[in-house]
C-alpha cells in the first residue's frame, strides 16, 4: 500500500537501569558531604549480566540500523531522477529578510523537540546540548532522555516559550519535579548567535517528613559536536568550587566556546567522554557505561574518563534533592575583550533569576496582547492557553538530512527501491514531541494559524523552509524524516515517501490569513512589507505546488479531484485507507478507482486557488496569473456545480462519489501459510459496487460548510446545522464526531489490528474549522443566523470545558477526544493542531475560502 500512516507505533527500545530502589542508600543528612553511592554487588548478579548484554545489543543494533539509513547513498549517474531534483528557483531562505539579524537571532534554540530538553543551532553539523535524569518507575531506576508516552510522566512541557530567547518547562516524574529554564543573551564579546543558559531546578513533590525521600538526585548534562570536533574538558571539573569550567572547544560558526556550571548546592560531578558520529544513540551510550560501572564496581556513576579526543562529554550531577544548577554557554571566547567572567555572571545565579522573571512577565504580557482572553475565559483556561501555545512554539525543531523516496513506477532506476532526496534543512513545528517529533506537511498549516499571530517572522521562516522542499515537479513530501535523531523515532516501514501521493495543502490556510491580514491592516508597515515580499517570491513555488495537485490528483470529470494512492487490491482492509488525505481511515468509496470524487480535496484546491489569486492582487503581480486562478476559483466555488457533483439532495448532505457498496465486512477465514494454517480477518464483498454517493456522514461532508461556501440564505445551510446538532449523528457533549453514528463503519476496526482513528473520535483541527464557519454564519444576514449562533456557542463551550478538564486531570493536551466520555485519547502532549484550542478561546478564526471575489 502506498503512503505511510502517522498512526505508527514507536518500536525504539526504552533505556532503563533495572536497579531495585531498595538498594539505593539515602543520605538524609543535608549538611554532610554527599557520599559515593555503592550498591550491594550480590543483589545484581543476574541483573548485571542481562543488562550488560541487553544494553550492548540495543546500542549495536540501533547504531547499525540508523547508520545504514543515513549514510547510504546512491550514485544516479548523469541522469538525475526528476523526483529528487530541486525546483529550479531561488531558495526562499536565501531572501534578505531571512539573513542578518533575523538569522542570527534564531541561531540557538531548543530545536531538538524529541528530547525533554535539547539545544542546538540552526546549522547542519551543530554543537548540541541536552538533559537526562534518573527517574523511578515501578520501583526501578530508569533513564529519562527521549520524550516517550511510555514514560508515563505526570506531565511535561513548556509553560512559557517565546520561540526566540526564553523558555520555561515543567516536568513531573512521579515524586520528582524538574523545572528547566532556557535563556539566550547576545552581549558584547559573544560569538555568532550569542550565549545561552540552562537552569535545572530539582524539587521533591512530597512534603513534611517525606520531603527527603528522594535523597540523592542524578541528572546528566551533555555537550556533543555533530561535526566530530573534539571537546576539551576542564582539569578541575570534579571541584566546582575551584573552577566553574566544565568543557570548551572551538568551531567555525561560534569561535571558541566554554560551558560553565554554577551551583550553591555542593553537587558531586562525574563524567564520561565518547567519540562517535552516532549522537542519536547517546542514551544507549550512557546506559552501557553505567551498566559496566554497576557490574564492575557497584557504583551508579560515570567513570571519570574523558576518552581520547571526545566529541561528546556527559556530566553526571548528583546532589541532595532539592537542588539547583545553572549551566552557562559562552561563545567567542577566543576573541579579544570577550568579557567571559562578566557574561558568565549574567547567565548564572541571581542575575539569571532576574532575567528569567523578566522574560516570564514579558511572555505573559505578549500572550495577552496576541490572544486577549481576559473577558472570554476564566483564569484556569488562561493557564492552559499559555502552556499550550508555549509547547507548540517550544516544540519547533531544526532538522537536516535526506528523505527516502520510493522509486516511481515505470522507471528503470535500479537499487534498493528508494532514492535519496537532496540534503535539506527544515525548521518546523511538530505535532507531538513524544511520538511525532518531525515535520508533517498537513499539520503545519494548522500550526501556523497560531504561530503567525505570535511571531509572523517565525511563521514566514517555517513556511519558507517547507516550500524550499519543493521538487521540480511541484511535489513536497508529506512527512519529513531528516537526520538520525528524527529517523530514530520512526519504524522502518513508515520511512519511505511516495511521490504520487499528496497531502492537504494546509499552508494555504495560514497564507490566506496573512494576505487577508494585509488587506485588513492587521500588520505593521514593516511586517506587511516583509510578508508581501515573501509572497511575491514564494508565488512561483506555490504556483508549481498547485499545478502538481491539479495534474496529479485530478479526476475524470472537470473540476473533480481524488486522493491518489489508495490500495485497490487489498483484501485485508474493510475500507482502503486514504492516507494522503490526512484523514487516514475515514471511509471513502469501497472500491477505489479513477471515478472517485473527493469532496475535501476539491475544497482544498479552492482554498489554494483563491489564495494564489489574492496574492497576485496584493503584490500587484502580472494580472494574467490572477485571471487564471480567478477562473479556477469561480469554477470551484460555483454552488450549482458543487451541489451537482457532491450533494445528496434527499439527505441534504455532501458526500464523496465513487464505486461503492455498503455490503462489505471483515470475516475470519482459514489461510494457509506453507504447511501451517491460521485464522485471519479477510475482507468479504457481498454485492457488486456501483457508482454512487458514498453515504458516510462526517468531517468530509462538512467541508463546504467549513469553507463557508454555502450561501447564508440557502436551505442547505439549515440542513447542515440540523446534521451537526443531531445527537444521533454528529453532536456530542465534547465536540463534533469525525464520523456519524449512522455510518456502517462507525468505530469499526479497519483490519484485525487497526483500530478506528477518524471513525468517530473528536479532533480539534476539524472542530476549529467548524466553529470558524458557525461564527461566520452567526454574523451573516440570513434565516439561520440565530441558530448558527446558538450552535456555535454550545459547541465552543463543550470543546473548551472538556479540553480544559482533561488538561487539569491528566496534565496533557491530547491528539483526540473520546466521543462518548470526552476522555483524551491517542497521543498525549499533542500540542500540534490541538493547540487551536487557544484560538477557540480567543475566538480568532480563519478567513473564508473562495470569498475574495465576493
XYZ file of C-alpha atoms in Angstrom, residues 41-658:
618
model
C 27.077 -6.378 44.299
C 25.389 -9.610 45.338
C 21.988 -8.087 44.616
C 22.756 -7.633 40.942
C 24.337 -10.812 39.609
C 21.533 -11.651 37.140
C 20.706 -8.037 36.543
C 24.310 -7.179 35.662
C 24.617 -9.876 33.045
C 21.225 -9.296 31.441
C 21.532 -5.524 31.444
C 25.001 -5.639 30.016
C 24.049 -7.892 27.109
C 20.793 -6.002 26.500
C 22.404 -2.583 26.524
C 25.222 -3.632 24.206
C 22.732 -5.291 21.834
C 20.458 -2.245 21.762
C 23.359 0.066 21.111
C 24.925 -2.078 18.391
C 21.647 -2.817 16.595
C 20.270 0.710 16.659
C 23.624 2.153 15.608
C 23.795 -0.150 12.592
C 20.152 0.487 11.679
C 20.410 4.271 11.745
C 23.831 4.347 10.120
C 22.672 2.210 7.219
C 19.734 4.586 6.635
C 21.592 7.866 6.955
C 24.940 7.170 5.328
C 23.730 5.062 2.415
C 23.569 6.991 -0.815
C 23.209 6.155 -4.463
C 25.087 7.380 -7.490
C 22.464 8.029 -10.150
C 24.978 8.963 -12.791
C 24.462 11.932 -15.091
C 20.686 11.440 -15.331
C 19.271 12.557 -12.021
C 15.660 11.430 -11.472
C 13.162 14.274 -11.528
C 11.630 13.276 -8.207
C 14.866 14.159 -6.380
C 15.645 17.263 -8.407
C 15.030 20.564 -6.576
C 12.667 23.117 -8.026
C 14.695 25.473 -10.272
C 14.098 28.758 -8.479
C 15.995 30.777 -5.864
C 15.512 29.366 -2.389
C 13.207 31.382 -0.179
C 15.566 31.000 2.752
C 18.164 32.959 0.782
C 15.941 36.046 0.776
C 17.489 39.079 2.523
C 14.712 39.119 5.126
C 15.947 35.769 6.445
C 19.585 36.831 6.679
C 21.495 39.098 9.038
C 19.827 39.939 12.325
C 16.892 37.591 11.759
C 19.095 34.583 11.097
C 21.467 35.234 13.980
C 18.634 35.909 16.434
C 17.255 32.415 15.780
C 20.587 30.602 15.618
C 20.423 28.867 19.010
C 17.260 27.372 20.387
C 15.514 24.383 21.922
C 15.402 22.871 18.462
C 15.510 19.165 19.469
C 11.853 18.551 20.322
C 12.181 14.774 20.637
C 14.143 15.040 23.901
C 12.891 16.516 27.157
C 15.462 19.294 26.895
C 17.625 19.672 23.815
C 19.519 22.658 22.439
C 21.133 23.068 19.050
C 21.900 25.681 16.418
C 20.208 26.055 13.058
C 23.118 24.540 11.166
C 23.606 21.016 9.762
C 26.566 19.980 11.938
C 25.727 21.685 15.200
C 27.040 21.729 18.719
C 24.199 20.232 20.756
C 23.329 20.029 24.431
C 20.731 18.166 26.424
C 19.485 16.698 29.667
C 18.934 13.192 31.031
C 17.982 12.134 34.521
C 17.462 9.054 36.647
C 13.812 8.533 37.451
C 11.873 5.820 39.220
C 9.195 3.608 37.699
C 7.648 0.545 39.335
C 10.337 0.519 41.998
C 13.156 0.593 39.446
C 15.505 3.266 38.267
C 15.030 4.329 34.637
C 16.809 6.743 32.334
C 14.810 9.687 31.016
C 16.031 11.457 27.905
C 13.883 10.967 24.808
C 10.252 12.067 25.143
C 8.131 8.937 25.238
C 4.481 8.383 26.074
C 5.534 5.128 27.717
C 7.459 7.092 30.361
C 4.065 7.941 31.855
C 5.262 11.224 33.328
C 2.628 13.098 35.322
C 3.202 15.986 32.957
C 5.901 17.628 30.868
C 6.004 20.583 28.554
C 6.838 24.221 28.148
C 4.665 26.519 30.238
C 6.339 29.584 28.684
C 8.315 29.883 25.437
C 8.685 32.848 23.128
C 10.358 30.984 20.248
C 13.431 33.167 20.365
C 15.349 33.524 23.607
C 13.345 32.193 26.547
C 11.526 29.105 27.729
C 10.365 27.561 30.988
C 9.410 23.887 31.172
C 7.818 21.861 33.950
C 8.393 18.105 34.201
C 6.781 15.985 36.921
C 8.180 12.467 37.143
C 6.451 10.645 39.994
C 7.695 12.428 43.127
C 10.356 14.419 41.305
C 9.690 17.838 39.805
C 12.151 19.333 37.333
C 11.889 22.906 36.180
C 14.103 23.629 33.201
C 14.663 27.196 32.039
C 16.368 28.382 28.866
C 17.691 31.900 28.299
C 19.645 33.326 25.387
C 21.646 36.551 25.509
C 23.667 38.373 22.889
C 26.169 40.578 24.622
C 29.302 42.463 23.718
C 32.096 39.970 23.170
C 29.910 36.976 22.342
C 30.312 34.933 19.186
C 27.764 34.380 16.430
C 24.314 33.627 17.839
C 25.223 34.780 21.338
C 25.321 32.910 24.651
C 22.760 30.800 26.454
C 21.990 29.412 29.872
C 20.064 26.437 31.203
C 18.810 26.249 34.768
C 17.875 22.848 36.201
C 15.829 23.031 39.393
C 15.016 19.676 41.044
C 12.380 19.511 43.749
C 10.547 16.740 45.564
C 6.773 16.888 45.345
C 6.457 15.246 48.735
C 6.175 17.369 51.846
C 6.740 17.103 55.573
C 8.782 14.168 56.841
C 8.766 12.583 53.366
C 10.395 15.546 51.675
C 13.816 13.930 51.590
C 12.568 10.548 50.392
C 14.241 11.150 47.022
C 17.595 11.514 48.757
C 20.160 11.959 46.024
C 19.028 13.091 42.597
C 21.020 12.367 39.456
C 20.881 14.210 36.190
C 23.193 14.237 33.211
C 24.007 17.297 31.129
C 25.902 16.774 27.899
C 27.610 18.642 25.108
C 28.155 16.968 21.745
C 29.564 18.110 18.431
C 27.768 16.637 15.414
C 30.707 17.642 13.239
C 33.045 15.407 15.245
C 35.171 18.257 16.600
C 36.961 17.354 19.826
C 35.633 18.792 23.074
C 38.123 19.577 25.822
C 37.356 19.004 29.479
C 38.467 21.181 32.364
C 41.033 19.648 34.717
C 39.077 20.954 37.698
C 35.727 19.509 36.650
C 35.386 17.434 39.838
C 35.567 20.503 42.054
C 33.196 23.267 41.016
C 34.398 25.370 43.944
C 37.787 25.840 42.298
C 36.527 26.473 38.766
C 33.144 26.581 37.080
C 34.524 25.485 33.699
C 33.314 22.080 32.546
C 34.186 21.944 28.854
C 35.445 24.011 25.965
C 36.060 23.806 22.257
C 36.226 25.734 19.020
C 34.028 25.870 15.937
C 33.972 27.883 12.757
C 30.487 29.260 13.456
C 30.730 30.467 17.082
C 34.504 30.561 17.558
C 35.858 29.446 20.886
C 33.246 28.345 23.394
C 33.026 27.297 27.015
C 30.474 25.553 29.203
C 30.358 26.525 32.873
C 28.454 25.164 35.874
C 27.376 27.224 38.854
C 25.594 25.679 41.853
C 25.369 26.538 45.536
C 24.225 23.021 46.463
C 27.587 21.232 46.627
C 26.946 18.725 43.812
C 29.138 15.730 43.106
C 30.274 15.538 39.493
C 31.311 12.591 37.379
C 31.835 12.429 33.650
C 32.454 10.335 30.609
C 33.636 11.134 27.106
C 32.741 9.447 23.827
C 33.924 9.733 20.256
C 31.231 8.682 17.818
C 29.130 10.135 14.989
C 26.046 8.384 16.399
C 24.763 11.065 18.735
C 21.197 9.778 18.354
C 22.300 6.784 20.470
C 23.510 8.864 23.395
C 21.008 7.347 25.835
C 22.363 3.910 24.969
C 25.970 5.062 25.326
C 25.314 6.325 28.830
C 23.290 3.222 29.678
C 26.084 0.873 28.565
C 28.620 2.866 30.575
C 26.527 2.868 33.749
C 25.816 -0.849 33.358
C 29.560 -1.532 33.184
C 30.157 0.574 36.299
C 27.462 -1.275 38.215
C 28.798 -4.687 37.163
C 32.416 -3.841 37.874
C 32.255 -1.628 40.949
C 28.691 -1.464 42.211
C 28.584 2.281 41.631
C 25.847 4.036 39.629
C 28.110 6.761 38.359
C 30.107 7.644 35.277
C 33.770 6.516 35.325
C 35.518 9.930 35.185
C 37.128 9.011 31.887
C 37.123 11.657 29.136
C 38.368 9.242 26.457
C 40.520 10.209 23.512
C 39.543 13.399 21.649
C 35.854 13.014 22.518
C 33.158 14.825 20.563
C 30.675 14.074 23.375
C 31.068 14.871 27.058
C 28.440 13.780 29.560
C 28.451 15.216 33.077
C 26.622 13.440 35.880
C 25.453 15.926 38.513
C 24.413 14.362 41.824
C 23.180 16.161 44.911
C 20.561 16.043 47.615
C 17.084 16.962 46.406
C 16.133 19.799 46.266
C 18.986 21.354 44.353
C 19.595 23.797 41.542
C 22.289 24.141 38.894
C 22.990 26.754 36.231
C 24.814 25.887 33.017
C 26.236 28.801 31.031
C 27.403 28.512 27.439
C 29.538 31.401 26.223
C 30.783 31.788 22.648
C 33.513 33.863 21.057
C 35.886 33.121 23.942
C 38.902 33.319 21.634
C 38.258 36.961 20.772
C 39.827 39.951 22.445
C 37.720 41.696 25.078
C 35.437 38.664 25.301
C 34.439 39.562 28.898
C 33.961 35.900 29.781
C 33.559 36.358 33.536
C 31.014 39.151 33.140
C 28.980 37.150 30.671
C 29.009 34.055 32.874
C 27.802 36.209 35.748
C 24.890 37.434 33.594
C 23.902 33.840 32.857
C 24.010 32.380 36.373
C 22.834 32.957 39.932
C 20.773 35.991 40.868
C 21.357 37.699 37.533
C 19.875 34.718 35.736
C 16.933 34.672 38.157
C 16.172 38.321 37.406
C 16.374 37.732 33.660
C 14.053 34.725 33.861
C 11.463 36.641 35.882
C 11.615 39.491 33.385
C 11.183 37.148 30.408
C 8.297 35.320 32.070
C 6.465 38.606 32.604
C 7.138 39.617 29.003
C 5.705 36.297 27.822
C 2.551 36.795 29.882
C 2.122 40.310 28.501
C 2.617 39.196 24.919
C 0.169 36.327 25.341
C -2.463 38.807 26.496
C -1.773 41.140 23.549
C -1.898 38.329 20.989
C -4.973 36.485 22.227
C -6.788 38.835 24.645
C -8.549 36.165 26.701
C -9.370 38.178 29.813
C -13.049 38.731 29.023
C -13.570 35.429 27.201
C -12.392 32.629 29.513
C -11.510 32.182 33.179
C -8.060 32.106 34.786
C -7.827 28.302 34.669
C -8.349 28.363 30.916
C -5.713 31.082 30.505
C -3.131 28.871 32.249
C -3.953 26.083 29.784
C -3.769 28.502 26.864
C -0.350 29.804 27.856
C 1.075 26.307 28.281
C -0.452 25.084 25.026
C 0.945 27.815 22.790
C 4.275 27.619 24.653
C 4.613 23.912 23.963
C 3.731 24.389 20.296
C 6.357 27.109 19.904
C 8.849 25.359 22.185
C 8.410 22.264 20.023
C 9.732 23.975 16.899
C 12.728 22.000 15.711
C 15.557 22.207 13.223
C 16.330 19.132 11.137
C 18.837 18.340 8.415
C 19.234 15.278 6.239
C 17.862 13.409 3.237
C 14.390 11.923 2.939
C 13.977 8.456 1.489
C 11.707 8.485 -1.568
C 10.137 5.422 -3.142
C 11.201 4.771 -6.708
C 8.472 5.981 -9.093
C 6.738 3.335 -11.137
C 7.624 2.860 -14.801
C 11.248 3.888 -14.284
C 14.428 1.953 -14.978
C 16.121 3.073 -11.764
C 17.818 0.162 -10.052
C 18.967 -0.130 -6.478
C 17.409 -0.608 -3.087
C 13.912 0.520 -4.004
C 14.350 4.089 -2.822
C 16.011 7.348 -3.777
C 17.552 9.962 -1.534
C 16.122 13.481 -1.677
C 18.735 16.214 -1.801
C 20.297 17.215 1.560
C 17.838 19.680 3.045
C 17.120 21.591 6.210
C 13.745 22.091 7.814
C 12.702 24.477 10.567
C 9.230 23.445 11.635
C 6.792 22.899 14.453
C 5.902 19.292 15.247
C 2.595 17.583 16.128
C 3.912 15.861 19.243
C 7.318 15.827 20.904
C 6.813 12.301 22.223
C 5.525 10.429 19.162
C 5.708 12.669 16.083
C 8.730 14.961 16.624
C 9.262 15.770 12.951
C 7.665 17.742 10.156
C 4.208 16.798 8.845
C 3.037 18.848 5.895
C -0.689 18.925 6.543
C -0.277 19.537 10.261
C 1.968 22.524 9.646
C -0.707 24.707 8.092
C -2.778 24.408 11.265
C 0.285 25.121 13.421
C 0.928 28.334 11.523
C -2.596 29.635 12.226
C -1.314 30.138 15.769
C 2.314 30.965 15.098
C 1.644 33.848 12.689
C -0.357 35.518 15.414
C 2.520 35.055 17.846
C 5.518 35.896 15.649
C 4.866 36.419 11.949
C 8.576 36.343 11.069
C 8.967 32.869 12.574
C 5.867 31.838 10.620
C 7.348 33.020 7.324
C 10.629 31.296 8.159
C 8.860 27.976 8.729
C 6.728 28.219 5.577
C 9.795 29.215 3.562
C 11.655 26.116 4.713
C 8.752 23.887 3.679
C 8.386 25.484 0.240
C 12.120 25.070 -0.376
C 11.493 21.307 -0.247
C 9.507 21.502 -3.495
C 10.908 19.320 -6.274
C 10.986 20.116 -9.976
C 7.530 18.570 -10.458
C 5.974 20.699 -7.717
C 5.741 17.917 -5.101
C 6.557 18.200 -1.401
C 6.989 15.047 0.727
C 4.154 14.727 3.225
C 6.409 13.712 6.112
C 9.984 14.909 6.551
C 12.300 12.498 8.383
C 15.618 14.312 8.303
C 18.682 13.168 10.186
C 19.480 10.296 12.504
C 17.707 11.733 15.527
C 14.409 12.100 13.646
C 14.844 8.721 11.984
C 15.380 7.015 15.336
C 11.714 7.671 16.197
C 10.231 6.120 13.032
C 9.706 2.403 12.330
C 11.319 1.352 9.067
C 8.045 0.600 7.275
C 6.918 4.213 7.589
C 10.072 5.908 6.321
C 9.519 5.914 2.547
C 7.739 8.896 0.996
C 5.724 8.310 -2.178
C 5.911 10.962 -4.932
C 2.475 10.073 -6.336
C 0.755 10.958 -3.068
C -0.271 14.409 -1.969
C -1.249 15.828 1.384
C -3.726 18.604 2.175
C -2.055 21.918 1.258
C -2.940 23.499 4.598
C -0.098 26.017 4.361
C -2.608 27.965 2.261
C -4.742 28.366 5.410
C -2.014 30.444 7.020
C -1.059 32.203 3.786
C -4.696 33.119 3.188
C -4.819 34.640 6.660
C -1.628 36.606 6.017
C -2.973 38.037 2.760
C -6.269 38.877 4.424
C -4.367 40.455 7.315
C -2.520 42.773 4.936
C -5.798 43.817 3.314
C -7.360 44.471 6.737
C -4.337 46.362 8.136
C -3.556 43.824 10.879
C 0.209 44.160 10.499
C 2.690 46.973 10.938
C 4.088 48.619 7.822
C 7.372 46.720 8.217
C 5.597 43.404 8.707
C 3.308 43.988 5.731
C 6.316 44.791 3.575
C 8.110 41.601 4.604
C 5.001 39.460 4.112
C 4.364 40.954 0.668
C 7.982 40.416 -0.383
C 7.844 36.832 0.828
C 4.586 36.133 -1.002
C 5.888 37.644 -4.221
C 8.982 35.427 -4.152
C 7.063 32.365 -2.925
C 4.449 32.634 -5.668
C 6.413 30.650 -8.258
C 6.719 27.734 -5.827
C 3.110 27.951 -4.690
C 2.006 28.033 -8.313
C 4.042 24.893 -9.077
C 2.633 23.174 -5.982
C -0.939 23.920 -7.096
C -0.245 22.712 -10.620
C 1.201 19.453 -9.272
C -2.080 18.827 -7.446
C -4.110 19.904 -10.455
C -2.247 17.489 -12.723
C -1.673 14.514 -10.436
C -4.812 14.461 -8.286
C -7.464 15.468 -10.795
C -10.476 13.280 -11.521
C -12.151 12.150 -14.723
C -14.769 14.889 -14.586
C -13.937 18.592 -14.922
C -13.371 20.304 -11.574
C -13.151 16.972 -9.763
C -10.286 15.606 -7.688
C -9.438 12.468 -5.776
C -6.598 11.453 -3.472
C -4.308 9.094 -5.338
C -2.540 6.220 -3.652
C -5.416 4.135 -2.266
C -4.999 0.361 -2.395
C -7.476 -1.080 -4.899
C -6.479 -4.731 -4.488
C -6.423 -5.144 -0.729
C -8.315 -7.993 0.866
C -7.329 -7.039 4.412
C -8.867 -3.579 4.858
C -12.557 -3.049 5.499
C -12.260 0.243 3.625
C -8.955 1.079 1.905
C -7.290 3.937 3.750
C -6.717 7.335 2.169
C -3.502 8.259 3.959
C -2.663 11.120 1.624
C -5.843 12.946 2.679
C -4.608 13.173 6.265
C -7.860 11.577 7.382
C -6.336 8.091 7.103
C -9.180 5.600 7.705
C -12.119 7.948 7.137
C -14.405 5.837 4.891
C -14.327 6.510 1.164
C -15.597 4.503 -1.808
C -15.244 0.793 -1.062
C -13.560 0.108 -4.414
C -11.002 2.789 -5.330
C -10.728 3.758 -8.971
C -10.442 6.823 -11.195
C -14.172 7.555 -10.984
C -13.803 8.841 -7.436
C -14.566 12.428 -6.500
C -13.245 13.503 -3.108
C -15.056 16.479 -1.644
C -12.359 17.550 0.812
C -9.649 17.722 -1.866
C -11.922 19.809 -4.084
C -12.316 22.294 -1.234
C -8.575 22.354 -0.531
C -7.988 23.167 -4.213
C -10.437 26.049 -3.977
C -8.598 27.401 -0.935
C -5.269 27.194 -2.768
C -6.564 28.811 -5.965
C -8.259 31.616 -4.044
C -5.112 32.267 -2.030
C -2.977 32.417 -5.179
C -5.276 34.863 -6.973
C -5.350 37.054 -3.868
C -1.545 37.029 -3.643
C -1.421 38.307 -7.220
C -3.742 41.181 -6.301
C -1.999 42.142 -3.074
C 1.519 42.021 -4.523
C 0.409 43.701 -7.777
C 1.981 40.987 -9.897
C 1.118 40.254 -13.511
C -2.643 40.025 -13.803
C -2.557 37.071 -16.236
C -1.824 34.620 -13.417
C -4.525 36.230 -11.330
C -7.074 35.821 -14.143
C -6.197 32.131 -14.477
C -6.730 31.486 -10.799
C -9.783 33.715 -10.771
C -11.367 31.410 -13.337
C -10.481 28.346 -11.223
C -11.972 29.969 -8.131
C -15.181 30.775 -9.993
C -15.492 27.171 -11.143
C -14.711 25.546 -7.788
C -16.865 27.948 -5.782
C -19.816 27.624 -8.169
C -22.585 26.463 -5.858
C -24.577 24.707 -8.572
C -21.585 22.687 -9.777
C -20.659 21.776 -6.193
C -24.176 20.554 -5.494
C -24.407 18.596 -8.742
C -21.183 16.751 -8.006
C -21.444 16.153 -4.253
C -24.884 16.949 -2.774
C -27.356 14.203 -1.935
C -30.498 16.338 -2.031
C -32.697 13.681 -0.437
C -30.454 13.556 2.627
C -29.354 17.182 2.468
C -25.700 16.221 2.961
C -22.498 16.425 0.929
C -20.625 13.204 0.138
C -17.762 11.745 -1.844
C -18.649 9.940 -5.047
C -17.219 6.642 -6.244
